[in-house]
XYZ file of C-alpha atoms in Angstrom:
692
model
C 29.288 -21.587 -2.627
C 32.165 -20.353 -0.436
C 31.111 -17.754 2.095
C 32.844 -14.378 1.721
C 33.536 -13.515 5.347
C 34.821 -10.064 4.345
C 31.153 -9.087 4.019
C 30.621 -9.417 7.768
C 32.038 -8.148 11.037
C 33.129 -10.897 13.401
C 30.483 -11.462 16.053
C 32.854 -11.473 19.033
C 34.750 -8.394 17.871
C 31.454 -6.602 17.250
C 30.367 -7.440 20.804
C 33.613 -5.973 22.166
C 32.817 -2.798 20.229
C 29.410 -2.687 21.914
C 31.112 -2.938 25.299
C 33.449 -0.153 24.181
C 30.312 1.999 23.729
C 29.418 1.266 27.355
C 32.921 2.395 28.299
C 32.352 5.587 26.289
C 29.473 6.405 28.634
C 31.841 6.028 31.584
C 34.196 8.480 29.893
C 31.492 10.982 28.894
C 31.900 14.124 31.019
C 28.243 15.061 30.509
C 27.168 11.950 32.423
C 26.849 12.394 36.242
C 29.890 11.038 38.065
C 28.191 8.226 40.004
C 26.453 7.125 36.775
C 29.832 7.016 35.035
C 30.966 4.592 37.722
C 27.790 2.583 37.121
C 28.694 2.275 33.441
C 32.136 1.045 34.464
C 30.358 -1.587 36.530
C 28.194 -2.576 33.562
C 31.283 -2.736 31.330
C 32.980 -5.055 33.829
C 29.909 -7.247 34.332
C 29.429 -7.551 30.566
C 33.047 -8.633 30.195
C 32.683 -11.283 32.895
C 29.703 -12.812 31.096
C 31.473 -12.602 27.735
C 34.407 -14.634 29.036
C 32.169 -17.151 30.800
C 30.220 -17.891 27.639
C 31.619 -16.659 24.318
C 35.343 -16.835 25.119
C 34.789 -20.215 26.795
C 33.036 -21.538 23.677
C 35.881 -20.425 21.404
C 38.374 -21.972 23.788
C 36.495 -25.287 23.679
C 36.755 -25.237 19.880
C 40.500 -24.554 20.081
C 41.121 -27.260 22.677
C 39.225 -29.738 20.487
C 41.883 -29.167 17.825
C 39.482 -27.480 15.402
C 39.932 -24.203 13.561
C 36.274 -23.214 14.001
C 36.492 -20.921 10.960
C 32.982 -21.714 9.728
C 31.460 -21.081 13.175
C 33.597 -18.019 13.939
C 33.196 -15.949 10.818
C 36.293 -17.146 8.981
C 38.755 -16.554 11.851
C 40.673 -19.434 13.475
C 39.721 -20.001 17.105
C 43.308 -19.590 18.324
C 43.739 -16.300 16.432
C 40.407 -15.001 17.694
C 41.345 -15.805 21.307
C 44.527 -13.773 20.846
C 42.644 -10.849 19.276
C 40.098 -10.813 22.093
C 42.799 -10.858 24.761
C 44.661 -7.929 23.187
C 41.484 -5.842 22.833
C 40.419 -6.597 26.401
C 43.839 -5.679 27.808
C 43.601 -2.300 26.044
C 40.007 -1.741 27.208
C 40.911 -2.678 30.775
C 43.793 -0.193 30.746
C 41.426 2.501 29.449
C 38.871 1.676 32.151
C 41.527 2.084 34.859
C 42.359 5.563 33.594
C 38.661 6.455 33.589
C 38.230 5.286 37.192
C 41.184 7.389 38.292
C 39.781 10.453 36.517
C 36.304 9.991 38.026
C 37.656 9.561 41.544
C 39.694 12.759 41.198
C 36.573 14.600 39.997
C 34.516 13.193 42.870
C 36.931 14.881 45.292
C 36.005 18.224 43.805
C 32.415 17.440 44.892
C 33.428 16.447 48.413
C 33.415 12.682 47.867
C 36.686 10.928 48.704
C 37.214 7.296 47.747
C 40.249 6.561 49.885
C 42.594 3.587 50.153
C 44.333 2.135 53.199
C 47.275 4.571 52.952
C 44.957 7.608 53.309
C 43.109 6.561 56.467
C 43.215 9.067 59.347
C 43.520 8.070 63.003
C 39.833 8.819 63.598
C 38.808 6.729 60.607
C 41.176 3.971 61.700
C 39.263 3.509 64.963
C 35.933 3.295 63.107
C 37.407 0.869 60.549
C 38.955 -1.335 63.245
C 35.580 -1.665 64.996
C 33.755 -2.250 61.681
C 36.271 -4.934 60.721
C 36.131 -6.794 64.035
C 32.336 -6.647 64.314
C 31.250 -7.210 60.693
C 34.091 -8.226 58.395
C 36.336 -10.641 60.280
C 33.496 -13.084 61.115
C 32.655 -13.299 57.396
C 36.226 -13.842 56.140
C 37.489 -17.089 54.668
C 41.289 -17.163 54.957
C 43.409 -20.082 53.706
C 47.172 -20.542 54.325
C 48.209 -21.881 50.922
C 51.561 -23.324 52.103
C 49.671 -25.653 54.437
C 47.124 -27.185 51.994
C 47.858 -30.180 49.763
C 45.563 -28.993 46.966
C 45.022 -25.445 45.852
C 41.415 -24.455 46.730
C 38.879 -24.190 43.925
C 38.375 -20.470 43.392
C 34.796 -19.348 42.859
C 33.894 -17.987 39.475
C 34.174 -14.187 39.404
C 34.724 -13.896 43.155
C 37.508 -11.499 44.180
C 40.409 -12.679 46.336
C 43.299 -11.016 48.091
C 46.535 -12.967 47.818
C 48.627 -12.147 50.886
C 52.390 -12.649 50.870
C 53.836 -12.834 54.375
C 57.596 -12.575 54.868
C 58.454 -14.311 58.120
C 61.087 -13.173 60.604
C 64.256 -15.245 60.969
C 63.205 -16.454 64.400
C 59.887 -17.836 63.107
C 59.541 -21.569 63.774
C 55.940 -22.105 62.607
C 56.543 -22.248 58.858
C 59.263 -24.062 56.948
C 59.354 -21.325 54.302
C 60.238 -17.704 54.786
C 57.562 -16.732 52.232
C 54.038 -17.726 53.224
C 51.060 -17.205 50.914
C 47.454 -16.841 52.015
C 44.166 -16.353 50.233
C 41.332 -14.148 51.519
C 37.965 -14.247 49.764
C 36.265 -10.829 49.658
C 32.879 -11.581 51.295
C 29.818 -10.878 49.132
C 27.630 -10.601 52.228
C 29.073 -7.137 52.945
C 28.635 -4.121 50.657
C 31.773 -3.544 48.580
C 31.790 0.194 49.386
C 31.949 1.126 53.069
C 30.772 4.656 53.862
C 32.852 6.173 56.640
C 31.652 8.908 59.054
C 31.195 12.260 57.346
C 33.568 15.081 58.295
C 31.976 18.470 57.684
C 31.028 18.566 54.007
C 33.400 15.765 53.142
C 32.117 12.254 52.440
C 34.557 9.342 52.742
C 34.195 5.925 51.127
C 36.587 3.001 51.255
C 36.439 -0.227 49.289
C 36.083 -3.323 51.402
C 39.312 -4.621 49.835
C 41.291 -1.679 51.213
C 39.564 -1.896 54.561
C 40.749 -5.518 54.787
C 44.255 -4.501 53.684
C 44.332 -1.965 56.517
C 43.284 -4.650 58.996
C 45.514 -7.517 57.834
C 47.375 -7.365 61.143
C 44.204 -8.390 63.001
C 44.097 -11.560 60.883
C 47.773 -12.508 60.971
C 48.978 -11.130 64.318
C 49.238 -14.675 65.683
C 52.270 -15.140 63.407
C 55.798 -13.795 63.732
C 55.964 -11.942 60.409
C 58.232 -9.209 59.126
C 56.021 -7.758 56.375
C 52.654 -8.229 54.632
C 51.529 -7.336 51.130
C 48.191 -8.080 49.469
C 47.145 -8.097 45.817
C 43.843 -8.947 44.212
C 43.122 -11.763 41.758
C 39.991 -13.059 40.051
C 39.237 -16.112 37.941
C 36.467 -16.511 35.364
C 35.237 -20.009 34.558
C 33.540 -21.645 31.587
C 29.803 -21.194 32.269
C 28.423 -23.369 29.487
C 26.129 -26.041 30.930
C 26.794 -29.718 30.181
C 23.440 -31.415 30.685
C 23.538 -35.015 31.967
C 21.957 -37.547 29.564
C 20.781 -39.868 32.387
C 17.169 -40.750 31.481
C 16.330 -41.658 35.093
C 16.689 -38.024 36.204
C 14.186 -35.222 35.690
C 15.271 -32.209 33.652
C 15.067 -30.147 36.847
C 17.550 -32.505 38.553
C 19.902 -32.541 35.566
C 19.961 -28.760 35.267
C 20.444 -28.299 39.026
C 23.477 -30.582 38.914
C 24.852 -28.856 35.820
C 24.547 -25.422 37.466
C 26.460 -26.771 40.469
C 29.154 -28.173 38.137
C 29.554 -24.700 36.617
C 31.293 -23.692 39.857
C 34.253 -25.909 38.944
C 34.257 -25.188 35.195
C 37.563 -24.738 33.428
C 39.216 -21.338 33.945
C 39.069 -19.084 30.888
C 40.408 -15.812 32.298
C 42.757 -14.909 35.115
C 42.929 -11.247 36.122
C 45.591 -10.038 38.517
C 46.909 -6.800 39.993
C 49.758 -5.825 37.674
C 51.717 -4.585 40.738
C 51.984 -8.140 42.089
C 55.576 -9.423 42.348
C 56.745 -12.102 39.925
C 57.328 -14.748 42.602
C 53.738 -14.495 43.842
C 52.332 -14.550 40.309
C 54.421 -17.602 39.334
C 53.369 -19.372 42.539
C 49.677 -18.772 41.732
C 49.822 -19.706 38.046
C 51.679 -22.929 38.841
C 49.382 -23.930 41.691
C 46.209 -23.088 39.759
C 47.274 -24.789 36.540
C 46.700 -21.662 34.477
C 48.040 -22.358 30.986
C 49.069 -20.220 28.051
C 45.691 -20.941 26.415
C 43.920 -19.113 29.196
C 43.421 -15.380 28.951
C 45.783 -13.848 31.493
C 44.907 -10.190 31.980
C 47.076 -7.786 33.989
C 44.667 -5.414 35.674
C 44.495 -2.745 38.318
C 44.327 -2.890 42.060
C 40.606 -3.761 42.124
C 38.627 -6.442 40.323
C 34.902 -7.191 40.212
C 34.287 -3.635 39.182
C 30.693 -4.652 38.467
C 30.159 -3.589 42.100
C 30.463 0.006 40.880
C 26.891 -0.428 39.631
C 25.936 -0.036 43.300
C 28.111 2.946 44.170
C 26.662 4.433 47.383
C 24.450 7.497 47.399
C 25.851 9.961 49.958
C 23.037 12.441 49.385
C 24.543 14.557 46.591
C 21.781 14.541 43.969
C 23.751 15.871 40.999
C 26.069 12.829 41.078
C 23.186 10.734 39.746
C 20.692 11.003 36.896
C 17.528 12.860 37.753
C 14.837 10.342 38.649
C 11.601 10.427 36.647
C 8.456 8.693 37.798
C 7.085 6.162 35.264
C 4.059 7.696 33.560
C 0.526 6.296 33.320
C -0.738 4.857 30.037
C -3.464 7.223 28.766
C -6.872 5.629 29.204
C -5.584 2.651 31.178
C -6.198 3.154 34.899
C -4.678 1.255 37.809
C -7.628 1.907 40.132
C -10.453 0.269 38.158
C -10.642 -2.826 35.959
C -7.799 -3.205 33.457
C -9.637 -6.032 31.672
C -12.674 -3.823 31.157
C -10.500 -1.251 29.393
C -8.633 -3.813 27.275
C -11.967 -5.294 26.159
C -12.624 -2.054 24.273
C -9.215 -1.406 22.672
C -5.551 -2.375 22.576
C -3.014 -0.537 24.730
C 0.749 -0.259 24.432
C 2.998 0.020 27.487
C 6.542 1.308 26.934
C 8.578 0.711 30.098
C 10.340 2.335 31.892
C 8.816 5.528 30.462
C 5.436 4.149 31.524
C 4.573 2.137 34.595
C 5.248 -1.615 34.656
C 2.572 -1.774 37.377
C -0.088 -2.303 34.683
C 1.287 -5.733 33.953
C 1.172 -6.734 37.622
C -2.314 -5.194 37.920
C -3.477 -7.334 34.964
C -2.308 -10.526 36.714
C -3.627 -9.469 40.137
C -7.044 -8.738 38.656
C -7.087 -12.027 36.749
C -6.151 -13.871 39.967
C -9.189 -12.440 41.806
C -11.816 -12.250 39.032
C -14.287 -15.177 39.452
C -14.982 -15.127 35.697
C -11.314 -15.867 34.881
C -10.884 -19.632 34.615
C -7.308 -20.023 33.377
C -4.009 -18.149 33.099
C -1.068 -19.152 30.907
C 2.222 -17.255 30.990
C 5.841 -17.642 29.854
C 8.657 -16.788 32.233
C 12.275 -16.195 31.228
C 13.792 -14.031 33.994
C 12.018 -13.026 37.203
C 12.964 -10.398 39.759
C 14.644 -11.627 42.929
C 11.438 -10.842 44.828
C 8.800 -11.201 42.143
C 5.278 -9.783 42.262
C 4.701 -11.669 39.018
C 5.385 -14.997 40.741
C 3.234 -14.106 43.760
C 0.369 -13.088 41.427
C 0.590 -16.434 39.646
C 0.539 -18.358 42.938
C -2.319 -16.139 44.160
C -4.330 -17.100 41.079
C -3.800 -20.796 41.791
C -4.912 -20.334 45.397
C -8.096 -18.754 44.016
C -8.847 -21.915 42.068
C -7.668 -20.817 38.618
C -6.134 -23.285 36.187
C -2.604 -21.819 35.987
C 0.055 -22.910 33.491
C 3.576 -21.495 33.570
C 6.173 -22.158 30.913
C 9.436 -21.384 32.727
C 12.782 -21.399 30.921
C 15.188 -23.114 33.288
C 18.164 -22.394 31.029
C 17.896 -18.587 31.111
C 21.624 -18.006 31.397
C 22.862 -16.981 34.874
C 19.272 -17.065 36.190
C 19.050 -20.857 36.249
C 19.190 -21.152 40.042
C 16.542 -18.464 40.568
C 14.241 -20.034 37.971
C 14.691 -23.509 39.463
C 13.744 -22.097 42.870
C 10.625 -20.357 41.493
C 9.647 -23.489 39.538
C 9.815 -25.566 42.707
C 7.722 -22.995 44.620
C 5.063 -22.956 41.908
C 4.958 -26.746 41.670
C 4.515 -26.921 45.435
C 1.508 -24.586 45.159
C -0.061 -26.745 42.439
C 0.751 -24.572 39.426
C 1.207 -26.579 36.226
C 4.840 -25.904 35.295
C 6.192 -26.702 31.830
C 9.948 -26.895 31.341
C 10.113 -26.007 27.676
C 10.575 -27.909 24.479
C 13.421 -30.421 23.966
C 16.258 -28.744 22.077
C 14.655 -25.287 22.151
C 14.877 -22.388 24.566
C 11.572 -20.623 25.180
C 12.384 -16.933 24.885
C 8.975 -15.499 23.922
C 7.130 -13.285 26.393
C 3.367 -13.803 26.431
C 0.332 -14.314 28.635
C -3.247 -15.337 27.819
C -6.242 -15.707 30.129
C -9.638 -17.297 29.531
C -12.623 -15.438 30.961
C -16.252 -16.576 30.808
C -18.526 -13.823 29.504
C -22.181 -14.567 28.729
C -21.438 -18.273 28.631
C -18.551 -17.937 26.168
C -14.789 -17.971 26.561
C -13.258 -14.533 25.894
C -9.493 -14.182 25.918
C -7.348 -11.331 27.199
C -3.584 -11.181 27.179
C -0.318 -9.430 26.573
C 2.750 -9.943 24.404
C 6.041 -8.260 25.231
C 9.530 -7.675 23.910
C 11.041 -8.047 27.394
C 11.023 -10.108 30.555
C 8.232 -9.961 33.111
C 10.635 -8.615 35.688
C 9.820 -5.536 37.740
C 13.494 -4.924 38.591
C 14.853 -4.834 35.032
C 11.716 -2.978 33.876
C 13.157 0.078 35.662
C 16.153 0.220 33.320
C 15.273 -1.889 30.209
C 13.154 -0.247 27.532
C 10.484 -2.679 26.303
C 7.093 -2.669 24.594
C 4.125 -4.661 25.927
C 0.873 -4.950 23.984
C -2.315 -5.508 26.018
C -5.059 -6.901 23.792
C -8.367 -8.721 23.621
C -7.964 -9.407 19.889
C -9.377 -12.928 19.802
C -7.529 -13.901 16.613
C -4.133 -12.970 18.051
C -4.837 -14.562 21.427
C -6.115 -17.773 19.820
C -2.659 -18.044 18.253
C -0.880 -17.190 21.525
C -2.879 -20.068 23.016
C -1.603 -22.280 20.168
C 1.965 -21.514 21.277
C 1.098 -22.826 24.752
C -0.428 -25.933 23.138
C 2.889 -26.426 21.309
C 4.758 -26.359 24.632
C 2.728 -29.349 25.779
C 2.384 -31.275 22.512
C 5.473 -30.208 20.592
C 5.481 -32.900 17.946
C 2.603 -31.001 16.309
C 3.660 -27.859 14.434
C 0.900 -25.264 14.566
C -0.062 -22.858 11.790
C -0.406 -19.118 12.334
C -1.978 -16.332 10.277
C -1.101 -13.430 12.564
C 1.843 -14.246 14.811
C 5.309 -14.983 13.459
C 6.644 -17.840 15.585
C 10.127 -19.329 15.852
C 11.603 -21.816 15.244
C 9.308 -22.912 12.407
C 8.302 -19.697 10.680
C 10.302 -16.601 11.625
C 13.202 -16.960 9.203
C 11.040 -17.525 6.128
C 8.429 -14.980 7.233
C 11.062 -12.233 7.581
C 12.611 -13.258 4.238
C 9.163 -12.916 2.649
C 8.598 -9.475 4.189
C 12.009 -8.311 2.932
C 11.290 -9.814 -0.498
C 8.051 -7.806 -0.694
C 10.100 -4.627 -0.139
C 12.518 -5.730 -2.887
C 9.639 -6.273 -5.326
C 8.083 -2.922 -4.415
C 11.423 -1.169 -4.956
C 11.728 -2.740 -8.409
C 8.196 -1.605 -9.278
C 8.699 1.889 -7.921
C 6.167 1.388 -5.136
C 6.674 2.745 -1.603
C 9.230 0.582 0.184
C 11.531 0.619 3.181
C 12.575 -1.345 6.243
C 13.041 -0.042 9.796
C 14.351 -2.382 12.473
C 15.153 -1.990 16.127
C 17.117 -4.944 17.498
C 19.533 -5.936 20.226
C 21.683 -7.972 17.841
C 22.075 -8.841 14.164
C 24.476 -11.716 13.508
C 22.752 -14.251 11.237
C 24.694 -14.221 7.960
C 21.793 -15.451 5.805
C 19.549 -12.693 7.149
C 22.321 -10.161 6.555
C 22.637 -11.413 2.971
C 18.895 -10.866 2.461
C 19.223 -7.308 3.760
C 22.194 -6.775 1.400
C 19.973 -8.026 -1.438
C 17.309 -5.489 -0.465
C 19.893 -2.699 -0.364
C 21.109 -3.599 -3.851
C 17.502 -3.392 -5.065
C 17.289 0.167 -3.700
C 15.357 -0.498 -0.484
C 16.219 2.111 2.151
C 16.960 0.346 5.435
C 17.291 2.034 8.820
C 18.422 -0.051 11.770
C 18.907 0.771 15.442
C 21.011 -2.049 16.930
C 22.230 -1.787 20.495
C 24.723 -4.658 20.571
C 26.225 -7.038 18.029
C 25.980 -5.993 14.378
C 27.797 -8.257 11.924
C 26.368 -6.362 8.928
C 28.645 -3.731 7.368
C 26.588 -0.690 6.287
C 27.366 1.854 3.607
C 29.459 -0.290 1.232
C 28.886 0.611 -2.411
C 27.358 -2.204 -4.413
C 26.484 -4.159 -1.267
C 24.939 -2.049 1.490
C 24.955 1.598 0.397
C 21.226 1.892 1.248
C 21.668 0.620 4.811
C 22.288 2.880 7.799
C 22.858 1.564 11.316
C 23.108 3.396 14.609
C 23.521 2.174 18.184
C 22.182 4.030 21.223
C 23.745 3.548 24.659
C 22.348 5.778 27.384
C 20.728 5.808 30.825
C 18.341 2.952 29.957
C 19.276 -0.259 28.191
C 17.625 -0.311 24.752
C 15.905 -3.709 24.647
C 12.782 -3.773 22.384
C 12.621 -5.510 19.034
C 10.521 -3.657 16.483
C 10.061 -4.523 12.797
C 8.483 -2.035 10.366
C 7.984 -2.896 6.681
C 6.611 -0.180 4.348
C 4.627 -2.757 2.331
C 3.697 -0.540 -0.608
C 2.253 2.236 1.553
C 0.365 -0.010 3.997
C 3.052 -0.496 6.668
C 3.263 -3.651 8.737
C 4.360 -3.332 12.358
C 5.543 -6.107 14.661
C 6.898 -6.135 18.205
C 8.979 -9.196 18.984
C 11.144 -11.095 21.447
C 13.449 -12.174 18.600
C 16.680 -10.614 17.437
C 18.100 -11.542 14.038
C 20.513 -14.114 15.433
C 20.574 -17.739 14.335
C 19.477 -18.905 17.796
C 16.375 -16.658 17.774
C 15.407 -17.756 14.288
C 16.146 -21.488 14.491
C 16.561 -22.829 18.033
C 14.253 -20.774 20.246
C 10.533 -20.292 20.651
C 9.918 -16.631 19.847
C 6.855 -14.542 19.029
C 6.589 -11.518 16.759
C 3.163 -9.960 17.250
C 1.485 -7.786 14.600
C 0.155 -4.391 15.657
C -3.174 -3.617 14.014
C -4.298 -0.603 16.034
C -3.532 2.536 13.980
C -2.853 4.717 17.026
C -0.346 2.200 18.405
C 1.272 1.883 14.977
C 1.772 5.647 14.995
C 3.173 5.472 18.527
C 5.710 2.841 17.452
C 6.662 4.925 14.421
C 7.028 8.038 16.546
C 9.285 6.353 19.102
C 11.404 4.819 16.338
C 11.737 8.227 14.658
C 12.783 9.869 17.931
C 15.547 7.280 18.320
C 16.629 7.673 14.719
C 17.034 11.443 15.204
C 19.292 10.961 18.241
C 22.497 12.936 17.743
C 23.672 12.903 21.361
C 23.877 9.231 22.383
C 23.733 7.551 18.962
C 26.882 6.013 17.495
C 27.264 5.207 13.812
C 27.994 1.561 13.031
C 30.414 1.424 10.088
C 33.201 -0.617 8.590
C 35.668 1.433 10.674
C 34.206 0.050 13.934
C 35.251 3.246 15.693
C 31.987 4.015 17.536
C 31.901 7.563 16.155
C 29.059 9.645 17.564
C 26.334 10.622 15.098
C 26.861 14.328 14.407
C 24.817 16.778 12.338
C 23.733 20.414 12.372
C 20.192 19.624 13.524
C 18.867 20.515 16.993
C 20.195 18.233 19.729
C 18.039 15.149 20.268
C 18.757 12.792 23.154
C 16.206 10.121 22.351
C 15.571 8.761 25.854
C 14.826 12.245 27.179
C 12.693 13.047 24.122
C 10.771 9.775 24.455
C 9.827 10.548 28.066
C 8.701 14.035 26.983
C 6.705 12.463 24.120
C 4.704 10.357 26.589
C 4.345 13.315 28.940
C 2.757 15.305 26.094
C 0.430 12.411 25.271
C -0.893 12.647 28.838
C -1.585 16.375 28.417
C -3.456 15.717 25.172
C -5.597 13.040 26.800
C -6.476 15.055 29.931
């Protein structure tokens, strides 16, 4: 049967709408000014990754001479590339206006982000010294007229292209126009804080500081004038894994990550003020073709650096900081395992402290009764207490097994480094399952109690990463439920002997069971709706793009099942269409924290089923990854999950309505204002009061 693509929103275009919601936060006047700049940085970083991966994939399809319509939701690859480029150009223009507005508003608060034309004599002396002492030694400058081959530009690095007009009497160069390339060093903070003057704070971007000091680089030449403009290139970041059987997977992936540095260019961003001669020179030398996305931008690129805008001591420019709360009944001072032996606990970071997870591993590493630890790792913090806890356990004689996903995109190098460290310390490291990414987040330990093995563990919706746990919202279940943990242990057995497909009665595990299990749960709601029994579906996801799953949800809607979905990112489902999806409502929340948990709630005839999961409803999560959805049996935790979902659903401050219009309209009603992330923190604060 021919697929009717009109029933879906294109995945790539839906993602661009998600990034537009991030840009909305940058534009929102109720958001503190420095946080608005942070959202601009997130918007820019998101866009970089989009071009490296999704745009690059579409471009590969186009260059292969294929239409790609079946893979790309009915749109030809070439047409989709054009659509993306036009949307991105418009979004980039909007982002430039927002930056200008924010910088003007910062001045009203005594914070001046100045450029090289605004530098005072006093500041000039400070900048000159700073440049000579710290910047000049770190600069890489290349005279392009003098090299036979144009240098390979680093992916997403920012460069200043300098055009030098030589004086008539110059005898060094054969051309009157000399081009140079200066790489903006990453070893120096992008924002340089200048000495304060009274109540005024001054900040200059490193780019402008270098512009001001160009003379100290080129004063050995007899030039008439200098001008500098910024450029940036984004490269295809898809990994091509070598098929050489004589190499280990670690070797192959290491080489592939290195090759990424010279991947084909997929986007070229330049300062739109650059003169045509310089732009033509660059495009010709770099081999940038019409098929590449050429984006005219502003004066500054790599705006992801705005995520680290400096704090000059003015508190109201940033969000108020809240300390992560304790989990009622679960103490950090005593034994965590002793508490978990008696009941399950739910941790909801960053509202509650991620330290419990590290405490669990630290305790397991020291406890003589603990004999083994097994854990999955997808993304670790740059300096990881998780990794040190694992190594500590091995040094204490535990049998430690780590399943580490080497192909966690953009964290490959970090994961390779950690894998090598762990191997060196004697940890048993598993590098996944052929053809499958391991995306599940789980840990299980074996402890000897009264001569028997008793298991303890945790299952999470997010990475075991103490850095991202400060800004990503995620659920983690701590449990000693032996039935659940026996099945978590089965997943680890599958990692090692993956030709045997395990059976599960409690967990829902991808790639073998998730699709059909979710279909069956939806079908139960359809049958209950037809019989007049209690029914309903509530989902919280990062993304929904699998067409077959969307069709099943459409089927449920047609049967009268009420479906509520909170989807942060991609949503290819079109809600609210009569005869297809009139019983489906979808909202997206973008706020201070990144909404990351996956939660499935099925009414099940009045006996609701609750699952927390690592899996979104995307084809990759259902079919080509190892994922775990864990049932929640504890009634108190079920209520907690329902409460936090309901708080999010009531959001009428930061929630946007997903609709056919794709206009990111804010959810508006006459009810009291509910900003869900603030309300959720207050919810857990009240739970502490109740339990005191």
